[in-house]
Coordinates of C-alpha atoms in Angstrom, one line a residue:
Chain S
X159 CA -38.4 -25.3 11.8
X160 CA -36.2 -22.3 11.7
X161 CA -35.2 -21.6 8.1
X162 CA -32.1 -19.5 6.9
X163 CA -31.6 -18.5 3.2
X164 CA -28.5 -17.8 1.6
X165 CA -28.0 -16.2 -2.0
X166 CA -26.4 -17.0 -4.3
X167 CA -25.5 -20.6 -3.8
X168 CA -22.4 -20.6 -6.0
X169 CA -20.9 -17.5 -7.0
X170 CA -17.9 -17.5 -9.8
X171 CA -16.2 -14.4 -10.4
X172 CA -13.2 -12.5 -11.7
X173 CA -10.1 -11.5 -9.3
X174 CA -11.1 -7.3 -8.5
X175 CA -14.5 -7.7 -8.4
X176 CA -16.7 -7.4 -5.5
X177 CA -19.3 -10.3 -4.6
X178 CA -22.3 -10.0 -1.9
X179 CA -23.8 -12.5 -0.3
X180 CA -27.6 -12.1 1.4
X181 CA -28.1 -14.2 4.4
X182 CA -31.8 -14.3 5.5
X183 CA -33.6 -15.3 8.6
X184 CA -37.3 -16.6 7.3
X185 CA -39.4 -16.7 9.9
X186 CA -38.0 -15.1 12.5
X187 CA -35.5 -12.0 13.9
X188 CA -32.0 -12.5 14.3
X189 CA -30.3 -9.3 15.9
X190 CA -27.0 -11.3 15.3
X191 CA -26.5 -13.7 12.5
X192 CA -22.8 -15.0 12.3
X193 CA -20.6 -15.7 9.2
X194 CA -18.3 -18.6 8.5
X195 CA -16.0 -19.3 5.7
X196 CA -14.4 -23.2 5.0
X197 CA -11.3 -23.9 3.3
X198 CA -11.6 -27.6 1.5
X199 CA -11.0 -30.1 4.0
X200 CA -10.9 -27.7 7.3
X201 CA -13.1 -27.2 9.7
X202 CA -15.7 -24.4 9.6
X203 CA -14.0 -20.8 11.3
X204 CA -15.8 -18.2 12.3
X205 CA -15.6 -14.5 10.0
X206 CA -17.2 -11.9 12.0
X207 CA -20.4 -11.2 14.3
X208 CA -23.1 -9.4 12.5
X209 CA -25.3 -7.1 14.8
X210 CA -28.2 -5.3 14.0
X211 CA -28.2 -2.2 13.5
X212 CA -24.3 -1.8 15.1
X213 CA -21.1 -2.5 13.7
X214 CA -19.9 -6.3 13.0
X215 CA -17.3 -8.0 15.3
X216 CA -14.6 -9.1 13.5
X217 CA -12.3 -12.2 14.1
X218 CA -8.8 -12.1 14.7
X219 CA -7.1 -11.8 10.9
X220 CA -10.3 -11.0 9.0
X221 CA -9.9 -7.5 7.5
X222 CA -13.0 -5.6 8.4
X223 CA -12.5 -3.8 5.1
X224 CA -11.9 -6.7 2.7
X225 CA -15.4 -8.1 4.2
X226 CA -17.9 -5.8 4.4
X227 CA -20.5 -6.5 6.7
X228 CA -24.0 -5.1 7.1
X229 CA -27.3 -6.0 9.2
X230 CA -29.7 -3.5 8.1
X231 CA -32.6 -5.2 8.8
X232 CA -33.7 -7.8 12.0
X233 CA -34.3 -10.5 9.2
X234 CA -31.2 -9.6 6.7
X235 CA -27.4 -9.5 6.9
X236 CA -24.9 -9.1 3.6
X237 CA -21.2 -9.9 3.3
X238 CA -19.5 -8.1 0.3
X239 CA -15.9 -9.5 -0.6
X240 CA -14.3 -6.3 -2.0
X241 CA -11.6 -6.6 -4.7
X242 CA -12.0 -10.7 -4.3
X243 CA -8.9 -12.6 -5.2
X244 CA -8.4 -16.7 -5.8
X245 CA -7.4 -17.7 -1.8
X246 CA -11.0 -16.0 -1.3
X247 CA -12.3 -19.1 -2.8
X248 CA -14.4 -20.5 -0.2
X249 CA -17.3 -22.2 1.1
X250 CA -19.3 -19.4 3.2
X251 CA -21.8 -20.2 5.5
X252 CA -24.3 -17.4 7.7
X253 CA -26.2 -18.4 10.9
X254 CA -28.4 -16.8 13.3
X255 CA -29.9 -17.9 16.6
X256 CA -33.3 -18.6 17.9
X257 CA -34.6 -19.0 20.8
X258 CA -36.5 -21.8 21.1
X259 CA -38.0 -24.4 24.1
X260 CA -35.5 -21.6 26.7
X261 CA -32.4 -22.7 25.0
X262 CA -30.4 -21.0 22.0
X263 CA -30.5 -23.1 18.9
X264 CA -28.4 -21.8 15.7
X265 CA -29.5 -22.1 12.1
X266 CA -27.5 -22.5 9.5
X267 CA -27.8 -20.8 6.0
X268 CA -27.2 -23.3 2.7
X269 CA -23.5 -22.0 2.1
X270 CA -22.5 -19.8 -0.6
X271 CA -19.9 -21.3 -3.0
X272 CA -17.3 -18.8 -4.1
X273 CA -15.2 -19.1 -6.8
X274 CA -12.8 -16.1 -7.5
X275 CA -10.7 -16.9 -11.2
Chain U
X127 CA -3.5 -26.1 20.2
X128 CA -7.0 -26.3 18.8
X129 CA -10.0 -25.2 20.7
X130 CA -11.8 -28.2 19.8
X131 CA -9.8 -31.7 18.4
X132 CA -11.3 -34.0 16.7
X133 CA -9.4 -37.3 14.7
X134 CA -9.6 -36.9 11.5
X135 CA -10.3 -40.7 10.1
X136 CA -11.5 -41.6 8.0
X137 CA -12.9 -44.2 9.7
X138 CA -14.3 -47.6 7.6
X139 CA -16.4 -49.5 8.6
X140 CA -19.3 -51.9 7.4
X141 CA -23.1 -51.7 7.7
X142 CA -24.4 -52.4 11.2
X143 CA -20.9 -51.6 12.7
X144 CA -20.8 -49.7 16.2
X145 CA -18.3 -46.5 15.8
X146 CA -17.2 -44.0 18.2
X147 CA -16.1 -40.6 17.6
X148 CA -14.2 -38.6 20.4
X149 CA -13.6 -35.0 20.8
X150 CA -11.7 -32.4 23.0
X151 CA -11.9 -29.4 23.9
X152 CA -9.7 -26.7 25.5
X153 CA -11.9 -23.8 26.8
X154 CA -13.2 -24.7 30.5
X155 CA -16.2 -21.8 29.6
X156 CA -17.8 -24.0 27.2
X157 CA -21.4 -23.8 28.1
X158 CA -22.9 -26.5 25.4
X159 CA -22.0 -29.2 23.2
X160 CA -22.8 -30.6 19.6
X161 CA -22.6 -33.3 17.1
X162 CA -23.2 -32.0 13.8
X163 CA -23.3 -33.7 10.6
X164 CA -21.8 -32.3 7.3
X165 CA -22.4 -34.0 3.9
X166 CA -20.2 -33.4 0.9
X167 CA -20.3 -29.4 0.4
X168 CA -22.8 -28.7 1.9
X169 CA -24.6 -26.4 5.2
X170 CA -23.8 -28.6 8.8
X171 CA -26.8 -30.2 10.5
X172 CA -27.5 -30.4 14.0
X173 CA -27.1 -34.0 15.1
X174 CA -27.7 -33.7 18.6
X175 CA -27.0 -31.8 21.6
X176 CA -24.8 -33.3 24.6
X177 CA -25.6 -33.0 27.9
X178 CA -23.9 -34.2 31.1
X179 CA -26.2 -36.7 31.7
X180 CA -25.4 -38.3 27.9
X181 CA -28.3 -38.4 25.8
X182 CA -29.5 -40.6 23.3
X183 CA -31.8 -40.8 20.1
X184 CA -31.8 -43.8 18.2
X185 CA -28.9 -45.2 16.9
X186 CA -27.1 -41.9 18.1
X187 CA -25.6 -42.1 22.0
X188 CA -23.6 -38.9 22.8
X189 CA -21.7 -38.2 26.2
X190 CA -20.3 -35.3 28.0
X191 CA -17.8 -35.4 30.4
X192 CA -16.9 -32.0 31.9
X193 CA -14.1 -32.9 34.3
X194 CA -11.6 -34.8 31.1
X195 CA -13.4 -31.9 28.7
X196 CA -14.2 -34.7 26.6
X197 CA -17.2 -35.4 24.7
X198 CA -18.0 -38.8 22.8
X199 CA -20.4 -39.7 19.5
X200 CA -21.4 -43.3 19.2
X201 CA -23.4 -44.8 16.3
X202 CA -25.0 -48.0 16.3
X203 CA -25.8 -50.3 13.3
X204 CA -23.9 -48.1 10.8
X205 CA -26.3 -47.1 7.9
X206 CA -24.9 -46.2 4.4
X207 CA -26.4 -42.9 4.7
X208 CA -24.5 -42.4 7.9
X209 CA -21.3 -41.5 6.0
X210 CA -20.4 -38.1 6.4
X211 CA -18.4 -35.8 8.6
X212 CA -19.3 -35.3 11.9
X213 CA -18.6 -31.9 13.7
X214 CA -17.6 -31.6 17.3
X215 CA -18.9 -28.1 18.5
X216 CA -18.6 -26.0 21.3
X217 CA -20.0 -22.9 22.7
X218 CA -20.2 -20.2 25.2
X219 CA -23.7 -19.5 25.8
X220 CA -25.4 -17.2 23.0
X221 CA -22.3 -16.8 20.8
X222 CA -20.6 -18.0 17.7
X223 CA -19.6 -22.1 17.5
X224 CA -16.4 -23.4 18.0
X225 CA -16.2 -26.3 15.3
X226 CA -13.7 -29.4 15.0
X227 CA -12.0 -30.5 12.3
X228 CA -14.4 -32.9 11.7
X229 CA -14.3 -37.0 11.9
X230 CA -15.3 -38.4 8.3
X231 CA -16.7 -41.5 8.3
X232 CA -17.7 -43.7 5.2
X233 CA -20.2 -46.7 5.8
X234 CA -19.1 -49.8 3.5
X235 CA -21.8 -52.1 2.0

């Protein structure tokens, strides 16, 4: 099936520094991948819309310059935490779509596990 | 309120037990339906898809109704390895999901 990689898996770092997370389709193009982040013991919300080759959408109360987003490439999309701080800390998780049997299935990326100190 | 509601649990129950999760949703757009399945810190899984005419694949029975915008998950002859939380999701077509809260359920020996 579909694969989606994510790197790195876990991710500690020091409050100020900047952390980017590659999210890659496998086998297949994704002209939009999504991004996720999950708080311990809530539900999965969705970041921002990644678009390839355009400008990501951004969710209501995600600052588009805090979270860089860029989809360079049909197969690749990075999120860059600038100037990361402790309630970063989260579980972040990438998709992208496929289309597959005529109906859109979405694959998920393994998670990056952020810990800002 | 919550675009998609799920109960919490957790919800006990022994091996071979029947449980049933619910879910609602809010948004009348909703074009498809999900169960997925999320284990301790890691990625969700698809389950299964729902569909109006309820589906079912093995132990797994999942329903749809459009009218209550309600969608139901039952599990048949609980497994240990069933335990985990289960994801409600919804969608609009090709765009982002729209997860619950989850529903975690722990499979007793």
């Amino acid at each position: 099936g579909a694969v989606v990689s994510q790197h790195p898996s876990r991710v500690i770092c020091k409050s100020g520094t900047s952390v980017k997370i590659e999210c890659r389709s496998l086998d297949f193009q994704a002209t939009t991948m999504f991004w996720y982040r999950q708080f311990p013991k809530q539900s999965l919300m969705l970041m921002a819309t990644s678009n390839e080759g355009s400008k990501a959408t951004y969710e209501q109360g995600v600052e588009k310059d805090k979270f860089l987003i860029n989809h360079a490439s049909l197969t690749l999309s990075t999120l860059t935490v600038t100037s990361a701080h402790p309630e970063d800390s989260s579980f972040y998780i990438c998709s992208a779509y496929l289309l597959a049997g005529g109906s859109y299935e979405q694959y998920f990326g393994p998670g990056t596990r952020l810990t800002v100190t | 309120r919550k675009e998609v509601e799920q109960d919490p649990g957790p919800f006990n129950v022994p091996e071979g037990a029947t449980v049933a999760f619910n879910c609602t949703y809010s948004n009348s757009a909703s074009q498809s339906f999900f169960w997925y399945r999320q284990d301790c810190r890691k990625e969700p899984k698809l389950l299964m898809s729902v569909y109006s005419s309820g589906n079912e694949d093995g132990r797994f029975t999942a329903q749809l109704n459009r009218a209550s915008q309600y969608i139901s998950l039952l599990i048949r002859d609980s497994k240990l390895s069933d335990s985990a939380t289960y994801l409600c999701v919804v969608t609009e077509g090709r765009r982002a999901l729209t997860f619950g809260s989850g529903t975690r359920l722990q499979v007793q020996p």
